[in-house]
Tab-separated table of C-alpha atoms in Angstrom:
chain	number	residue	atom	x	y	z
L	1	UNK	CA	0.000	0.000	0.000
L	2	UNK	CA	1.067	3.503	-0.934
L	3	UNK	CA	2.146	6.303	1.209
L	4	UNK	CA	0.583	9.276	0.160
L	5	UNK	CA	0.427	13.002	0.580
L	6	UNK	CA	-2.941	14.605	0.133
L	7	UNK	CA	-3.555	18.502	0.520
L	8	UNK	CA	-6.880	19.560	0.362
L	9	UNK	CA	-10.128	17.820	2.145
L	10	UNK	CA	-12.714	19.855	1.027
L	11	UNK	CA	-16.484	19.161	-0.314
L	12	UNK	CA	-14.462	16.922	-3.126
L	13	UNK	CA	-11.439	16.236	-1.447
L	14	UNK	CA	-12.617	14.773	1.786
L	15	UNK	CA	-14.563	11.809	0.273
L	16	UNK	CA	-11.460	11.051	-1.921
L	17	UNK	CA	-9.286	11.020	0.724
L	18	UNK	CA	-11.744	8.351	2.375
L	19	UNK	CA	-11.678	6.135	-0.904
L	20	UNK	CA	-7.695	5.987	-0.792
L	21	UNK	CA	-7.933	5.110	2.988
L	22	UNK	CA	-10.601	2.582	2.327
L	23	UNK	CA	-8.228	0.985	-0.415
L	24	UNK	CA	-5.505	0.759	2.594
L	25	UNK	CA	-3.351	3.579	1.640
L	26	UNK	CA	-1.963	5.620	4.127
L	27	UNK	CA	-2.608	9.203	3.803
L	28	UNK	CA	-0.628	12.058	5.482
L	29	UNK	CA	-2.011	15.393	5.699
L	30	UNK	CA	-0.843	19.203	6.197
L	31	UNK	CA	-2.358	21.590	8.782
L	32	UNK	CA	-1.139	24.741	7.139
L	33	UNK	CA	-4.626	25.915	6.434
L	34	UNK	CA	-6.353	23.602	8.205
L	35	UNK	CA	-7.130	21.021	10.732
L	36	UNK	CA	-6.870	18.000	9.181
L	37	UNK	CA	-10.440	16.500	9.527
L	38	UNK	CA	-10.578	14.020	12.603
L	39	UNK	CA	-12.563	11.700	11.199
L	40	UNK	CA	-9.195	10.910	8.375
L	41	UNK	CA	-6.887	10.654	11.345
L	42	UNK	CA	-5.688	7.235	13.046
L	43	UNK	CA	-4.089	4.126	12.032
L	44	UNK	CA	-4.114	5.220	8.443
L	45	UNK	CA	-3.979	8.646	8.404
L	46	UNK	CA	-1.477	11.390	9.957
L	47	UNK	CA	-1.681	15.228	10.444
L	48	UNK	CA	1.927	17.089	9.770
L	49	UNK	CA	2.989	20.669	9.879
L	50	UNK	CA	3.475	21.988	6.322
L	51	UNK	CA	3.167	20.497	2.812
L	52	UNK	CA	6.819	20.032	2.532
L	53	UNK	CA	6.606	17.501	5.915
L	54	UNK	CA	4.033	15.789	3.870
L	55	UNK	CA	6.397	15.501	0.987
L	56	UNK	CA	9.057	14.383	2.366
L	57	UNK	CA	6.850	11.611	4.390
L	58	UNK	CA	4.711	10.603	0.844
L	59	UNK	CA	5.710	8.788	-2.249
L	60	UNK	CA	2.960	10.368	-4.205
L	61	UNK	CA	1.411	13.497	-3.276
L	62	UNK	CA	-2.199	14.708	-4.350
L	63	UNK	CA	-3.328	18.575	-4.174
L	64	UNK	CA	-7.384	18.945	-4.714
L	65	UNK	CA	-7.566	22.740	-3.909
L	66	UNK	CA	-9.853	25.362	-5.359
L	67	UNK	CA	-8.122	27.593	-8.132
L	68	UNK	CA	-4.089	28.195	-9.928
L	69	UNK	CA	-3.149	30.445	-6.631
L	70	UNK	CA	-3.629	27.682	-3.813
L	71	UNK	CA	-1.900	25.039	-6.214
L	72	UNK	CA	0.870	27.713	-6.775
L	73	UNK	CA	0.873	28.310	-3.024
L	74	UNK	CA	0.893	24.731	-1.818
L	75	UNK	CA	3.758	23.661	-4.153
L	76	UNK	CA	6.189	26.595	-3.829
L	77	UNK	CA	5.390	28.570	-1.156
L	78	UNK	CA	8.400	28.101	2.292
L	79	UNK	CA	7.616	24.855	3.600
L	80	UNK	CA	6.049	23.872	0.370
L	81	UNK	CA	5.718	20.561	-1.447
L	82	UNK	CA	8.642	21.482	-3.474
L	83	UNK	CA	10.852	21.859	-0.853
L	84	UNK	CA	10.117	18.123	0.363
L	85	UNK	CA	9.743	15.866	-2.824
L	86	UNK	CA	12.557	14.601	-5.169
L	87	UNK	CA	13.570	11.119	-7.551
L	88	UNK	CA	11.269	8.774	-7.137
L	89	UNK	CA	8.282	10.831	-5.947
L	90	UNK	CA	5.327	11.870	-8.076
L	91	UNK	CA	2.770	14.876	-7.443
L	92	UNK	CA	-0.572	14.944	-8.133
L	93	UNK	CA	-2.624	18.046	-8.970
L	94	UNK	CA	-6.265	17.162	-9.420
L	95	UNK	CA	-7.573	20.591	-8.566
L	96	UNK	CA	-9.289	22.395	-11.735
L	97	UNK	CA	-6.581	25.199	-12.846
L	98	UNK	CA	-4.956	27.121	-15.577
L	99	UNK	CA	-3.439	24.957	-18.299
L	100	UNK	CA	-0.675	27.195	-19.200
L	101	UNK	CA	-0.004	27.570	-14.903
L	102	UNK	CA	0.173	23.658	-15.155
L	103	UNK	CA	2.686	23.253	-17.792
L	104	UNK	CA	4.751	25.817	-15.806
L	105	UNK	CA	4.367	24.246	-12.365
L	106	UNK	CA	5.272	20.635	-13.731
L	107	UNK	CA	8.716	21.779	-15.407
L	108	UNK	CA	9.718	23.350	-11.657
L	109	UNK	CA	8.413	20.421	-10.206
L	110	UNK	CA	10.322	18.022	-12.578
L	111	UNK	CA	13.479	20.273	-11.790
L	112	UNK	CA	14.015	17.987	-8.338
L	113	UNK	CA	13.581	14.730	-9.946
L	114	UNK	CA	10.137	14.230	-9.214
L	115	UNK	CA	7.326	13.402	-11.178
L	116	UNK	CA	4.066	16.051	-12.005
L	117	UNK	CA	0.811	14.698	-13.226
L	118	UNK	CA	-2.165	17.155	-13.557
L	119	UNK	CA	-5.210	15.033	-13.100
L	120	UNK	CA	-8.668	17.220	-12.653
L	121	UNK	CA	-11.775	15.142	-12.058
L	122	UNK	CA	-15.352	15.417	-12.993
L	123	UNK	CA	-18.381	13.988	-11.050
L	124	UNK	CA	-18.964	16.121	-8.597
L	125	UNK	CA	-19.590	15.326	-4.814
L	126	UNK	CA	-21.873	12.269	-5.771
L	127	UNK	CA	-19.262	10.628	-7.559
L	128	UNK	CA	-16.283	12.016	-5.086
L	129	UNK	CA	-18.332	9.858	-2.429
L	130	UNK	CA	-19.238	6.558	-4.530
L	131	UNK	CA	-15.735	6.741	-5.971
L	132	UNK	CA	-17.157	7.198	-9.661
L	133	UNK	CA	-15.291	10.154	-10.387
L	134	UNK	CA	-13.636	10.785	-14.354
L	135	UNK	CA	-10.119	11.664	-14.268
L	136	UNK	CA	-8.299	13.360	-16.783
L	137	UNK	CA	-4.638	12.876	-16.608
L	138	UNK	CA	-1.836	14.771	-18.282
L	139	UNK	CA	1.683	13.313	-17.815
L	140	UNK	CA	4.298	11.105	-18.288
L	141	UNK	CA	3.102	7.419	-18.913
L	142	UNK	CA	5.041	5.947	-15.990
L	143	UNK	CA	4.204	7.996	-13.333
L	144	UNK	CA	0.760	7.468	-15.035
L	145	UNK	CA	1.500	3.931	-14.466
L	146	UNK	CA	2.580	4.326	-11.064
L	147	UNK	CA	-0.362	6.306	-10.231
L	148	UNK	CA	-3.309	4.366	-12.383
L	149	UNK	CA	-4.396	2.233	-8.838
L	150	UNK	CA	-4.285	5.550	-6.668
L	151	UNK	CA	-7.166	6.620	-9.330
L	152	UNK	CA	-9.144	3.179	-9.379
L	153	UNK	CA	-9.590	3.723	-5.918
L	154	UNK	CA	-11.209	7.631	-6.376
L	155	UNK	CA	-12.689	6.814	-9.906
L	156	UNK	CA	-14.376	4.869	-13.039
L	157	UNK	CA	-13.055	6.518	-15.980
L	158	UNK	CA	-10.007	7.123	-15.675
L	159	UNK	CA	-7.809	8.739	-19.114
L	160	UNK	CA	-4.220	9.742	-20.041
L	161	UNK	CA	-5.015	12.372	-22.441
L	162	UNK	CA	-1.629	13.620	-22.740
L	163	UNK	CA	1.604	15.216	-21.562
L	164	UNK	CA	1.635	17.810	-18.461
L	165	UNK	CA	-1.311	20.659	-19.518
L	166	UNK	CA	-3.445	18.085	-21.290
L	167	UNK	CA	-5.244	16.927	-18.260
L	168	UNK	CA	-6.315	20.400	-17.298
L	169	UNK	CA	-7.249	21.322	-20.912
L	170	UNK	CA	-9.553	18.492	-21.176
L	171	UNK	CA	-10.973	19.774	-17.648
L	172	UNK	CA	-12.194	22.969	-19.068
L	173	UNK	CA	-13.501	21.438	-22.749
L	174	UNK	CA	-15.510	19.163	-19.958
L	175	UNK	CA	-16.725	22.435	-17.782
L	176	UNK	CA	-17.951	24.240	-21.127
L	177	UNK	CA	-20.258	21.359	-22.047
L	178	UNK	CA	-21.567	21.010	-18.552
L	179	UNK	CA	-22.315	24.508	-17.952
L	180	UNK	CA	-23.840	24.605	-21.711
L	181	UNK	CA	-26.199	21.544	-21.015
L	182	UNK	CA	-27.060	23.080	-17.241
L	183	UNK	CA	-28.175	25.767	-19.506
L	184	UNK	CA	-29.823	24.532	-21.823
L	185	UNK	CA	-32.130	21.806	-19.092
L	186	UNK	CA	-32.673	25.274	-17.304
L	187	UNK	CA	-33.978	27.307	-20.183
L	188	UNK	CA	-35.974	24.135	-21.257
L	189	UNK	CA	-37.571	24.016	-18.076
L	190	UNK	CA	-38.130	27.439	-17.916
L	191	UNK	CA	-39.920	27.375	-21.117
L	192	UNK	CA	-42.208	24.318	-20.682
L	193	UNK	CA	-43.567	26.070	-17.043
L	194	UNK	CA	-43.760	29.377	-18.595
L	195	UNK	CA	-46.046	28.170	-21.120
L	196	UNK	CA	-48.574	25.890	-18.601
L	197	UNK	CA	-46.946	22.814	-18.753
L	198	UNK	CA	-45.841	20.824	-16.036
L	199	UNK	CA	-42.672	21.116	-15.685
L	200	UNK	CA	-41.733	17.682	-13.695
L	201	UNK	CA	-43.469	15.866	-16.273
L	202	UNK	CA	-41.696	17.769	-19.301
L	203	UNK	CA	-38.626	16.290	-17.668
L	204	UNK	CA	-39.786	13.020	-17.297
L	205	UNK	CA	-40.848	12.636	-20.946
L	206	UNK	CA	-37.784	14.032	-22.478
L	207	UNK	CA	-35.494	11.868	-20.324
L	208	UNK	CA	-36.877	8.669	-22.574
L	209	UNK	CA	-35.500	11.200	-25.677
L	210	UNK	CA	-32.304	11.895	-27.587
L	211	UNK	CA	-32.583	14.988	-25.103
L	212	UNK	CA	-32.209	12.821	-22.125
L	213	UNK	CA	-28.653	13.021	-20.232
L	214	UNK	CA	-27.013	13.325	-16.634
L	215	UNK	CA	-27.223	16.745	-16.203
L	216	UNK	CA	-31.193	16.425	-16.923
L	217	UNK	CA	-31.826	13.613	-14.539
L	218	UNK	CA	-29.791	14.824	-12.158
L	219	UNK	CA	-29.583	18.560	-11.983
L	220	UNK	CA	-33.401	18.773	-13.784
L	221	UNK	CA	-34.574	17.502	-10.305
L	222	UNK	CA	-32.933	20.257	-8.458
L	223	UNK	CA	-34.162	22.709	-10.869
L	224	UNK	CA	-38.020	21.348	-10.263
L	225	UNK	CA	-37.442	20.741	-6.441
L	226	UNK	CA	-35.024	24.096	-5.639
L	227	UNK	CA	-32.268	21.812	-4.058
L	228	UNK	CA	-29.091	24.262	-4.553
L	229	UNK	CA	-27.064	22.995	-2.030
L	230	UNK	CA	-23.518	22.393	-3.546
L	231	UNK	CA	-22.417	19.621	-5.048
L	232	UNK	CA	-20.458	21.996	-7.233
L	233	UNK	CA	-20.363	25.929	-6.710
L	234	UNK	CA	-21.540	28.523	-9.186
L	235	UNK	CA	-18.030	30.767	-8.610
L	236	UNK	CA	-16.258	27.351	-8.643
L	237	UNK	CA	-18.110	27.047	-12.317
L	238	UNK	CA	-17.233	30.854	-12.640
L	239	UNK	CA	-13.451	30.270	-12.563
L	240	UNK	CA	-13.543	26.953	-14.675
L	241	UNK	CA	-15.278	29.348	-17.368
L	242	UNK	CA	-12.889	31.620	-16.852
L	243	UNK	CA	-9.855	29.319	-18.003
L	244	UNK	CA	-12.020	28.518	-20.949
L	245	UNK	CA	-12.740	32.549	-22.259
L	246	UNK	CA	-9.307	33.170	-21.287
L	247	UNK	CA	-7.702	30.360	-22.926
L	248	UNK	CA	-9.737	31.273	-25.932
L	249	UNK	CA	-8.807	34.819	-26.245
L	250	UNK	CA	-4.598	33.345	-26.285
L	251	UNK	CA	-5.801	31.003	-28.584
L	252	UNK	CA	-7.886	33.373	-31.132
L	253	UNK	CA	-11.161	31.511	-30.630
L	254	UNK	CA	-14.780	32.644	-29.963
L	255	UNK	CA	-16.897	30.653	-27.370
L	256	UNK	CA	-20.225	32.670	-27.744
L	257	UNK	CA	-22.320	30.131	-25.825
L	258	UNK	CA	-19.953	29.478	-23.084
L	259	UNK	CA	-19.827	33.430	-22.775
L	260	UNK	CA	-23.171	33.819	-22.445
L	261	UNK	CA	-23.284	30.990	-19.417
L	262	UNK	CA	-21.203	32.558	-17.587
L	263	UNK	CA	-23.014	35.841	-17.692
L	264	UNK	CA	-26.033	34.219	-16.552
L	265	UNK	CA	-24.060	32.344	-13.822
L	266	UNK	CA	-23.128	36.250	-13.232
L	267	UNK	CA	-26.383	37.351	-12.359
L	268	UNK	CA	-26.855	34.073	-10.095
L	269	UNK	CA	-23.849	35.797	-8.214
L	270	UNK	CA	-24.786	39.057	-8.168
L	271	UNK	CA	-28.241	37.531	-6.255
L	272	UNK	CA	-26.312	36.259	-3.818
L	273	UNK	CA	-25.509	32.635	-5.240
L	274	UNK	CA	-21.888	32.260	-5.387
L	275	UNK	CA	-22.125	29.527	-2.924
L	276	UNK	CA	-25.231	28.083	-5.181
L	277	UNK	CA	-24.923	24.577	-6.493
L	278	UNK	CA	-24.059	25.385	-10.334
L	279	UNK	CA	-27.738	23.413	-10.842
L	280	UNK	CA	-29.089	26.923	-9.655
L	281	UNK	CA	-28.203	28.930	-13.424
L	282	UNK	CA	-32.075	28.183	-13.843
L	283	UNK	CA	-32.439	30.869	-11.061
L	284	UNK	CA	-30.321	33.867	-13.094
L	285	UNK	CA	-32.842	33.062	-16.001
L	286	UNK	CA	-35.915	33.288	-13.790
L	287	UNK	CA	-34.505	36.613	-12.631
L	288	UNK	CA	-34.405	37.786	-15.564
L	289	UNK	CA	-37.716	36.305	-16.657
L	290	UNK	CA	-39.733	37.127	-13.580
L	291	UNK	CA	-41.134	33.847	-13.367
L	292	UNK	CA	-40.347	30.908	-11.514
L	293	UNK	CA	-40.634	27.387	-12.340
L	294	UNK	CA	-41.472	26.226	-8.474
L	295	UNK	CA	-43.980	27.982	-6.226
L	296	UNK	CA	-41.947	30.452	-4.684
């Protein structure tokens, strides 16, 4: 069983955590930020100062933090991961960040000897917990390799898409047809109650249909039943579609439609909804419609 750093047990990174301990790994974790939570501590998990004391303890270590600062932070600030790791030893970002920031990050990572793979996940907290998550890895294919049962043990699909940068690119191409579908359920929905029908059974009827898909069974319910606790945070959404407009203006490219999500996922925030589940874009179109699709 593998020894293994792990920085960052939030709504995502907590359940992961779990799935590596219940696959008999032994996880070590910093308290730099944090506490480490109490319920990951004991026989097969251990709180340490800094991320560099994790490092230096872990053969691979895994960083699942929010955004390109906190990954910058927690690999080179003092006391950092880069201060602890070297040959043999492979880090793991599978936070959702900056492309470009990740090709950058693995070449001073790579500088001590150590391995980098970038290795975002989609799923959400549902598949976090049931350990169904898709991972998108970018990388070298033997720390891949080395790495492949670490992701069994968080996730289903699981994909080398290419070298370092490739992982995190294939994040964002994934957030830009989520938020585009989220849209498009919400303004469905939106439409169907707006004109009489019901909109519960609209959804039930088209999930049978070539319109059916995740995002309709799953956030379609919250839409109907106003269940917006996160699961997956509109400004978490926000910065994904972020990297995505601003990876498009370096690259020359319009995304129109992934433009106008996040302006709607705007006015979500400017209500108040940062903190939203990203299910709750239906809610900036009802603002703007002055209708509702649940009695409210």
């Amino acid at each position: 069983m593998a020894k293994i750093g792990f920085i960052g047990t939030g709504i995502m990174g907590k359940p992961m955590a779990q799935n590596l301990q219940k696959a008999g790994h032994t996880l070590f974790f910093s308290e730099h930020f944090d506490k480490a939570p109490a319920d990951l501590l004991g026989d097969n998990g251990v709180a340490l100062a800094n991320p560099k004391e994790v490092a230096q303890e872990a053969e691979f270590i895994i960083v699942m933090v929010p955004d390109t600062p906190q990954v910058d932070d927690v690999l080179f600030r003092k006391d950092g991961v880069a201060e602890g790791v070297g040959a043999g030893k492979v880090v793991i970002d599978m936070s959702s960040i900056s492309p470009t920031a990740t090709k950058a990050f693995a070449e001073k990572i790579k500088a001590t000897g150590a391995a980098y793979l970038d290795a975002p996940v989609s799923g959400g907290e549902v598949g976090a917990k049931a350990a169904t998550l898709s991972i998108m890895v970018g990388g070298c294919p033997n720390a891949f390799e080395r790495a492949l049962p670490l992701f069994q043990a968080m996730g289903k699909n699981i994909t080398r898409v290419g070298a370092n940068g490739d992982g995190q690119t294939a994040k964002v191409a994934n957030q830009i047809i989520v938020a585009l579908n989220i849209q498009a359920v919400a303004e469905a929905l939106l439409f169907a109650a707006r004109n009489g029908a019901d909109p519960a059974k609209v959804r039930e009827a088209l999930m049978g249909g070539f319109a059916g898909s995740k995002i309709l069974e799953v956030h379609g319910e919250r839409m109907i039943k106003g269940t917006f606790d996160p699961g997956f945070r509109i400004s978490l959404h926000q910065k994904d579609l972020n990297l995505a407009l601003s990876g498009a203006r370096e690259l020359g490219l319009n995304l129109p439609n992934t433009a106008n999500a996040q302006q709607v996922f705007s006015t979500c925030a400017a209500l108040g909804g940062s903190n939203w589940d990203h299910s709750a874009l239906i809610k900036g179109l009802e603002h703007m419609a002055n209708f509702s699709i649940r009695e409210e």
